[in-house]
Amino acid sequence: MSQAASSATTSSQATSSRAASYEPTERTTLTRARQRATYDEETVHAILDEGYVCHLGFVRDGSPVVLPTLYGRVGDRLYLHGSTGSRPLRMAGAAPDPGLDVCVTVTHVDGLVLARSAFHHSINYRCVVVHGTAHQVTDPEEKTSALDALVDHVVPGRAADSRPGNAKELAATAVIRLDLREVSAKIRAGGPDDEPEDLALPYWSGVLPVTPVYGAPIPADDLAPGTPEPAYLTAR
Amino acid sequence: MSQAASSATTSSQATSSRAASYEPTERTTLTRARQRATYDEETVHAILDEGYVCHLGFVRDGSPVVLPTLYGRVGDRLYLHGSTGSRPLRMAGAAPDPGLDVCVTVTHVDGLVLARSAFHHSINYRCVVVHGTAHQVTDPEEKTSALDALVDHVVPGRAADSRPGNAKELAATAVIRLDLREVSAKIRAGGPDDEPEDLALPYWSGVLPVTPVYGAPIPADDLAPGTPEPAYLTAR
């Protein structure tokens, strides 16, 4: 919470007098189902912190491109990484380059909503959409903590329990940063919204919950026998 | 398979002399990790059919927008739907409108890959990226089968076991179609790719499998007692 609190201060200075909320903009204001929108910073951070795969959108030759990629959050900053040869990371460039106009979306599916009518079928989900300009990170210290955050998003505690990147690996990796300023979350929860006249129809209705479940760890073929399974793995 | 076979014929006439593969284009040709790319139609269809949430990318006022939304596949066509008031669906318009330039991406995460080095951490995943121009569907029959496909992607068998859309609901729903022509899949599977000199390091390495798991169905508050749970739900 301390990270969130300090970033809230920064965010409020930049965009709002309210400390714990992102200021809606024209493009983060929902045109439909407005009651599902939230700009609450704690909610946004919780949705981001629960995941590790985002969908990165950018424009190339006038057309949209959407690619799945890993991310990490540090305070009010989102970090994405890739090879220095990766197209969007090259396009982002380092300041004072203009950067890359991106949209980063993180989605968790929580349930399948079955209504009596086909029309009212839906999904329970939580998603965060971030708009902004991404830039390559050049500061070595920021880059290292961003890469740690990326690894820890996938398996919390793992960054400290693996070999850190060496100079060659760091040089081959590009990291881009997107400040959390223009952000919205959208949440659908609860049961189906059937029409009153449909309630007597003979169809089952309700929610089928869904959640990602982690299976038993599969050791690498070349793992030395007897290497203990770390506690952070069984906790995942 | 009959649907896939017939759509393969159409696709091969349009883009390739090989019956079961999408023709790579400049923007579906991977610049990195090329060995992970596939254009095999059966593989692409299997990845699409396993999911129901895609990330739809489009360009609005020059900036990218990425939104999660449901989809369905019928042969070589992908269908997305939404309110007639929804921005991307309005932007797509109906032929002879120019349509909406979109990128639709579907991603399944299969495992977390833990290497000895932070650098070689990765994710096992399967994703499909579709580029193309989406148009609103105006033919009532095509629209109905598209909406059935959307419901059946979420819960196979459900479209036939719910009240079909009435005229008012169909009028309030827009469906857009994206033909599967410019398509690629990318797959990462297997264990970590550690550097030989890292193999002796004392860190656990391997894969933590992850899969979506469906919980016990939660009946709607207003479901009539004794309404049987359909078999397609317990199969999910």
XYZ file of C-alpha atoms in Angstrom, chain B residues 7-235:
229
model
C -13.293 -22.832 -45.449
C -9.827 -24.095 -46.327
C -10.952 -24.344 -49.926
C -12.163 -20.756 -49.903
C -9.012 -19.562 -48.212
C -6.742 -21.426 -50.598
C -8.500 -19.935 -53.593
C -8.039 -16.474 -52.190
C -4.517 -16.559 -50.914
C -2.572 -19.753 -51.462
C -2.232 -22.981 -53.377
C -1.775 -24.897 -50.125
C -5.125 -26.001 -48.803
C -4.531 -25.986 -45.078
C -2.390 -22.952 -44.367
C -2.771 -19.174 -44.260
C -0.404 -17.289 -46.541
C 2.028 -15.178 -44.476
C 2.006 -11.458 -45.229
C 4.491 -8.797 -44.243
C 2.621 -8.064 -41.034
C 2.008 -11.680 -40.078
C 5.672 -12.577 -40.562
C 7.413 -12.683 -37.208
C 10.602 -10.686 -36.911
C 11.720 -12.618 -33.817
C 11.322 -16.222 -32.604
C 10.185 -17.282 -36.070
C 10.266 -20.949 -35.070
C 7.248 -20.213 -32.853
C 5.070 -19.035 -35.752
C 2.572 -21.219 -37.565
C 0.061 -20.521 -40.302
C -1.546 -23.963 -40.172
C -5.283 -23.535 -40.452
C -6.209 -26.416 -38.180
C -3.916 -25.090 -35.437
C -5.335 -21.583 -35.811
C -8.931 -22.830 -35.641
C -8.203 -24.994 -32.589
C -6.736 -22.014 -30.691
C -9.697 -19.828 -31.651
C -12.259 -22.497 -30.755
C -10.796 -23.055 -27.307
C -11.461 -19.445 -26.306
C -14.266 -16.929 -26.222
C -12.611 -13.663 -25.146
C -10.474 -11.801 -27.678
C -8.736 -8.444 -27.545
C -10.027 -6.200 -30.310
C -7.665 -3.480 -31.499
C -8.676 -0.531 -33.648
C -7.508 3.013 -34.269
C -9.518 5.967 -33.020
C -8.373 9.537 -33.685
C -4.976 8.117 -34.616
C -4.502 6.254 -31.316
C -4.771 2.534 -30.605
C -7.659 1.144 -28.544
C -7.675 -2.430 -27.186
C -10.872 -3.829 -25.672
C -11.719 -7.330 -24.458
C -14.828 -8.740 -26.085
C -16.512 -12.047 -26.914
C -16.142 -13.699 -30.293
C -17.348 -16.711 -32.224
C -16.000 -18.524 -35.285
C -18.038 -19.932 -38.156
C -15.794 -21.522 -40.791
C -13.366 -18.873 -41.995
C -15.213 -16.010 -40.370
C -14.783 -14.438 -36.977
C -17.771 -12.640 -35.435
C -17.786 -10.029 -32.668
C -20.881 -8.380 -31.272
C -21.989 -5.494 -29.143
C -24.587 -2.826 -28.684
C -25.450 -0.865 -31.811
C -24.206 2.123 -29.817
C -20.754 0.599 -29.275
C -18.013 2.701 -30.833
C -16.027 0.110 -32.840
C -19.218 -1.534 -34.093
C -20.565 1.806 -35.272
C -17.211 2.636 -36.839
C -17.221 -0.636 -38.805
C -20.449 0.199 -40.622
C -22.068 -2.058 -43.186
C -20.832 -2.632 -46.728
C -20.319 -0.626 -48.926
C -18.805 1.370 -46.039
C -15.027 1.054 -45.968
C -15.225 -0.953 -42.727
C -12.949 -0.831 -39.713
C -9.289 -1.800 -39.800
C -8.898 -4.183 -36.832
C -6.495 -6.592 -35.175
C -8.089 -9.370 -33.137
C -5.877 -11.371 -30.791
C -6.743 -14.498 -28.812
C -4.288 -15.744 -26.190
C -4.193 -18.858 -24.003
C -1.601 -19.045 -21.218
C -0.467 -22.634 -20.581
C 2.382 -22.309 -18.125
C 4.942 -20.174 -16.342
C 8.486 -20.975 -17.427
C 11.070 -20.577 -14.668
C 14.667 -20.591 -15.831
C 17.781 -20.365 -13.664
C 18.413 -16.907 -15.115
C 15.911 -14.068 -14.833
C 16.559 -13.388 -18.538
C 15.212 -16.752 -19.718
C 11.957 -16.629 -17.769
C 9.030 -16.964 -20.100
C 5.438 -18.045 -20.565
C 4.069 -21.032 -22.433
C 1.210 -19.753 -24.533
C -0.724 -20.110 -27.751
C -2.023 -17.043 -29.517
C -3.680 -16.128 -32.784
C -3.448 -12.674 -34.351
C -5.911 -11.731 -37.095
C -5.570 -8.581 -39.207
C -8.303 -7.342 -41.492
C -11.268 -5.130 -42.166
C -14.429 -5.705 -40.140
C -17.904 -4.931 -41.447
C -21.299 -5.010 -39.822
C -23.374 -8.048 -40.690
C -26.741 -7.082 -42.190
C -28.058 -10.433 -43.441
C -30.506 -11.608 -40.738
C -29.657 -15.291 -41.175
C -25.909 -14.687 -40.933
C -26.461 -12.470 -37.902
C -28.479 -15.152 -36.122
C -25.924 -17.884 -36.756
C -23.131 -15.531 -35.661
C -24.897 -14.838 -32.367
C -25.470 -18.577 -31.865
C -21.742 -19.133 -32.436
C -20.914 -16.435 -29.886
C -23.062 -18.101 -27.207
C -21.773 -21.570 -28.100
C -18.148 -20.421 -27.826
C -18.792 -19.479 -24.195
C -20.780 -22.629 -23.349
C -20.953 -25.200 -26.152
C -24.548 -26.344 -26.568
C -26.096 -23.332 -24.855
C -27.448 -21.493 -27.931
C -30.049 -24.203 -28.497
C -30.982 -24.201 -24.797
C -31.919 -20.549 -24.218
C -34.539 -18.156 -25.533
C -33.468 -16.885 -28.973
C -33.214 -13.136 -29.526
C -36.442 -11.384 -30.435
C -36.761 -8.621 -33.034
C -36.102 -5.849 -30.519
C -32.970 -7.564 -29.131
C -31.609 -8.318 -32.607
C -32.151 -4.686 -33.600
C -30.213 -3.536 -30.521
C -27.273 -5.863 -31.266
C -24.622 -5.187 -33.871
C -22.431 -7.992 -35.203
C -19.215 -7.429 -37.099
C -17.459 -9.957 -39.270
C -13.753 -10.378 -39.878
C -12.692 -12.885 -42.516
C -9.798 -15.145 -41.525
C -7.304 -14.328 -44.271
C -4.347 -12.559 -42.716
C -3.750 -14.802 -39.747
C -0.826 -16.126 -37.739
C -0.460 -18.233 -34.630
C 2.422 -18.181 -32.195
C 3.130 -20.976 -29.771
C 5.666 -21.437 -27.005
C 5.747 -24.811 -25.276
C 8.192 -26.896 -23.278
C 10.742 -26.233 -20.573
C 13.160 -23.364 -19.936
C 16.049 -22.630 -22.327
C 18.833 -22.089 -19.831
C 22.415 -21.207 -20.748
C 24.752 -24.219 -20.366
C 26.837 -22.351 -17.786
C 23.729 -21.784 -15.630
C 22.733 -25.441 -15.277
C 24.684 -25.935 -12.063
C 23.115 -22.944 -10.324
C 21.048 -23.853 -7.250
C 17.745 -22.439 -8.552
C 14.724 -24.630 -9.224
C 13.777 -24.551 -12.896
C 10.884 -25.924 -14.858
C 7.313 -25.106 -15.736
C 4.296 -24.306 -13.591
C 1.277 -25.343 -15.682
C -1.793 -23.112 -15.593
C -5.249 -23.701 -16.978
C -8.677 -22.122 -16.535
C -10.779 -24.243 -14.207
C -14.548 -23.985 -13.945
C -16.098 -24.156 -10.492
C -19.486 -25.402 -9.330
C -22.313 -23.569 -11.138
C -23.994 -20.854 -9.035
C -27.749 -20.793 -9.744
C -29.404 -17.386 -10.200
C -31.222 -16.112 -7.096
C -34.503 -16.295 -8.978
C -33.985 -19.748 -10.524
C -36.984 -22.003 -9.904
C -36.035 -24.716 -7.384
C -35.524 -28.077 -9.028
C -34.381 -26.651 -12.385
C -31.896 -29.287 -13.529
C -28.261 -28.352 -14.182
C -27.684 -28.954 -17.905
C -25.110 -31.562 -18.925
C -23.155 -29.063 -21.063
C -22.395 -27.099 -17.893
C -20.835 -29.959 -15.998
C -18.842 -30.801 -19.141
